[in-house]
């Protein structure tokens, strides 16, 4: 019998790449999504595959799945700042109630659950780079709090189910990830800059652009998640690319790599926007034998190609 994996948020950017990976590895994949920020286009190529099944469902409500489940990958949640600012209650509910429902399902099915957490649990960090033992600097009542605190609650309840119910759990703290199947309009910096550049529209740098991020290509993330799921590591693990760059420098790179006529314009910095962000990946390297392989130039080129094709 093939192993069965349930992927929530499977029609989203990262979730759909996970569906592809688990199908390629020979698993039976159940993808669950309510399309609140995802799209059927991301999984259209899998529909009809004998080992792929789609269930349309909001996981903040009771989750029912027939038959055995070996693994649950809980990726359902709005993830881009403009999405979670538009959907604050849904974001809190899916992080809290959704995670609770899936942990309950994991307990009932004796499945292992991997939670998609985020570098946002570190907030606007006071240590650099961020190690897993850093507790973070989060404004609970700020606009970003709906996402950050939902994920922090999700981590807490996941550890509680591990400790008190003996459910097997894994937690991945994902740092900024980009690649094909991001939505052109999702408002994240990589999709915004590439789409603005290929349309020769102004590139919108927020603040003075001195804030930094460390961008990881989606294939590297999927490899890290796959290794973590099958590992014995029961505490959170950072998966990200430590190659840090300022937002302004990134805008200049995108202009150069798209041969764009765009000019850079400066707009207001959103509140609580973290000033720096870089993962310390020592743990992933030592425990999972994982390190990112795709350089930014290559990953961004593949993403530009994807967005250029979707414009045609
Ligand atoms: P995405 O918006 O493309 O995907 C999220 C998916 O979850 C969408 O398909 C959406 O429709 C679905 N969803 C949301 N709420 C749901 C609900 N209540 N029930 C069922 N489905 C629901 O975002 P993404 O970038 O692919 O992010 C996926 C996961 O990874 C999220 O949990 C996010 O917090 C986490 N993450 C992503 C990044 C990143 O850089 N992309 C960084 C850190 C963490
Ligand atoms: N950003 C920007 N211009 C944009 C979109 C984002 O300057 O058009 C900045 C944003 O203020 C933040 C960084 O780019 O400092 C990354 O933003 P993103 O929304 O991708 O994710 P975050 O890491 O903030 O969750």
PDB file of C-alpha atoms and ligand atoms in Angstrom, residues 9 11-14 33-38 57-60 75-79 94 116-118 147 151 174-177 188, ligand 1:
ATOM      1  CA  UNK A   9      -3.322  24.535   1.483  1.00  0.00           C
ATOM      2  CA  UNK A  11      -3.669  24.517  -4.052  1.00  0.00           C
ATOM      3  CA  UNK A  12      -1.449  27.362  -2.881  1.00  0.00           C
ATOM      4  CA  UNK A  13       2.035  28.319  -4.011  1.00  0.00           C
ATOM      5  CA  UNK A  14       4.107  26.056  -1.720  1.00  0.00           C
ATOM      6  CA  UNK A  33      -8.019  23.708   0.119  1.00  0.00           C
ATOM      7  CA  UNK A  34     -10.819  26.292   0.118  1.00  0.00           C
ATOM      8  CA  UNK A  35      -9.146  28.504  -2.548  1.00  0.00           C
ATOM      9  CA  UNK A  36      -9.214  31.561  -0.284  1.00  0.00           C
ATOM     10  CA  UNK A  37      -5.767  32.557  -1.591  1.00  0.00           C
ATOM     11  CA  UNK A  38      -4.942  29.543  -3.770  1.00  0.00           C
ATOM     12  CA  UNK A  57     -12.860  22.335   2.518  1.00  0.00           C
ATOM     13  CA  UNK A  58     -12.166  25.115   5.035  1.00  0.00           C
ATOM     14  CA  UNK A  59      -9.917  23.435   7.633  1.00  0.00           C
ATOM     15  CA  UNK A  60     -11.009  25.900  10.334  1.00  0.00           C
ATOM     16  CA  UNK A  75       0.114  24.538   4.964  1.00  0.00           C
ATOM     17  CA  UNK A  76      -3.322  26.165   4.842  1.00  0.00           C
ATOM     18  CA  UNK A  77      -3.079  29.851   5.766  1.00  0.00           C
ATOM     19  CA  UNK A  78      -3.007  33.187   4.003  1.00  0.00           C
ATOM     20  CA  UNK A  79       0.718  33.935   3.843  1.00  0.00           C
ATOM     21  CA  UNK A  94      -6.795  28.725  10.387  1.00  0.00           C
ATOM     22  CA  UNK A 116       4.206  25.162   8.267  1.00  0.00           C
ATOM     23  CA  UNK A 117       5.448  27.861  10.609  1.00  0.00           C
ATOM     24  CA  UNK A 118       7.330  30.970   9.641  1.00  0.00           C
ATOM     25  CA  UNK A 147      -0.414  36.124  11.310  1.00  0.00           C
ATOM     26  CA  UNK A 151       1.595  30.827  13.903  1.00  0.00           C
ATOM     27  CA  UNK A 174       9.976  28.913   6.588  1.00  0.00           C
ATOM     28  CA  UNK A 175      11.870  32.042   5.536  1.00  0.00           C
ATOM     29  CA  UNK A 176      10.801  34.145   2.493  1.00  0.00           C
ATOM     30  CA  UNK A 177      10.247  31.722  -0.368  1.00  0.00           C
ATOM     31  CA  UNK A 188       4.982  40.039  -1.864  1.00  0.00           C
TER      32      UNK A 188
HETATM   33  P1  LIG B   1      -0.622  30.611  -0.468  1.00  0.00           P
HETATM   34  O1  LIG B   1      -1.573  31.696  -0.095  1.00  0.00           O
HETATM   35  O2  LIG B   1      -0.216  30.502  -1.891  1.00  0.00           O
HETATM   36  O3  LIG B   1      -1.172  29.199  -0.010  1.00  0.00           O
HETATM   37  C1  LIG B   1      -1.996  28.995   1.100  1.00  0.00           C
HETATM   38  C2  LIG B   1      -3.097  28.031   0.694  1.00  0.00           C
HETATM   39  O4  LIG B   1      -3.909  27.745   1.841  1.00  0.00           O
HETATM   40  C3  LIG B   1      -4.043  28.615  -0.367  1.00  0.00           C
HETATM   41  O5  LIG B   1      -4.246  27.679  -1.409  1.00  0.00           O
HETATM   42  C4  LIG B   1      -5.331  28.900   0.414  1.00  0.00           C
HETATM   43  O6  LIG B   1      -6.471  28.836  -0.414  1.00  0.00           O
HETATM   44  C5  LIG B   1      -5.283  27.797   1.460  1.00  0.00           C
HETATM   45  N1  LIG B   1      -6.060  28.107   2.672  1.00  0.00           N
HETATM   46  C6  LIG B   1      -5.988  29.219   3.445  1.00  0.00           C
HETATM   47  N2  LIG B   1      -6.869  29.127   4.460  1.00  0.00           N
HETATM   48  C7  LIG B   1      -7.496  27.927   4.339  1.00  0.00           C
HETATM   49  C8  LIG B   1      -8.490  27.249   5.090  1.00  0.00           C
HETATM   50  N3  LIG B   1      -9.033  27.800   6.175  1.00  0.00           N
HETATM   51  N4  LIG B   1      -8.879  26.023   4.672  1.00  0.00           N
HETATM   52  C9  LIG B   1      -8.342  25.452   3.583  1.00  0.00           C
HETATM   53  N5  LIG B   1      -7.401  26.049   2.822  1.00  0.00           N
HETATM   54  C10 LIG B   1      -6.986  27.278   3.199  1.00  0.00           C
HETATM   55  O7  LIG B   1       0.660  30.797   0.463  1.00  0.00           O
HETATM   56  P2  LIG B   1       2.059  30.023   0.492  1.00  0.00           P
HETATM   57  O8  LIG B   1       3.116  31.012   0.289  1.00  0.00           O
HETATM   58  O9  LIG B   1       2.001  28.831  -0.389  1.00  0.00           O
HETATM   59  O10 LIG B   1       2.118  29.572   2.018  1.00  0.00           O
HETATM   60  C11 LIG B   1       1.796  28.252   2.424  1.00  0.00           C
HETATM   61  C12 LIG B   1       2.141  28.065   3.888  1.00  0.00           C
HETATM   62  O11 LIG B   1       3.525  28.313   4.117  1.00  0.00           O
HETATM   63  C13 LIG B   1       1.377  29.001   4.831  1.00  0.00           C
HETATM   64  O12 LIG B   1       1.006  28.282   5.996  1.00  0.00           O
HETATM   65  C14 LIG B   1       2.394  30.062   5.169  1.00  0.00           C
HETATM   66  O13 LIG B   1       2.154  30.635   6.423  1.00  0.00           O
HETATM   67  C15 LIG B   1       3.692  29.278   5.134  1.00  0.00           C
HETATM   68  N6  LIG B   1       4.848  30.162   4.853  1.00  0.00           N
HETATM   69  C16 LIG B   1       5.087  30.644   3.601  1.00  0.00           C
HETATM   70  C17 LIG B   1       6.173  31.488   3.380  1.00  0.00           C
HETATM   71  C18 LIG B   1       6.522  32.030   2.020  1.00  0.00           C
HETATM   72  O14 LIG B   1       7.517  32.727   1.882  1.00  0.00           O
HETATM   73  N7  LIG B   1       5.785  31.719   0.970  1.00  0.00           N
HETATM   74  C19 LIG B   1       6.996  31.845   4.450  1.00  0.00           C
HETATM   75  C20 LIG B   1       6.699  31.353   5.711  1.00  0.00           C
HETATM   76  C21 LIG B   1       5.631  30.501   5.905  1.00  0.00           C
END
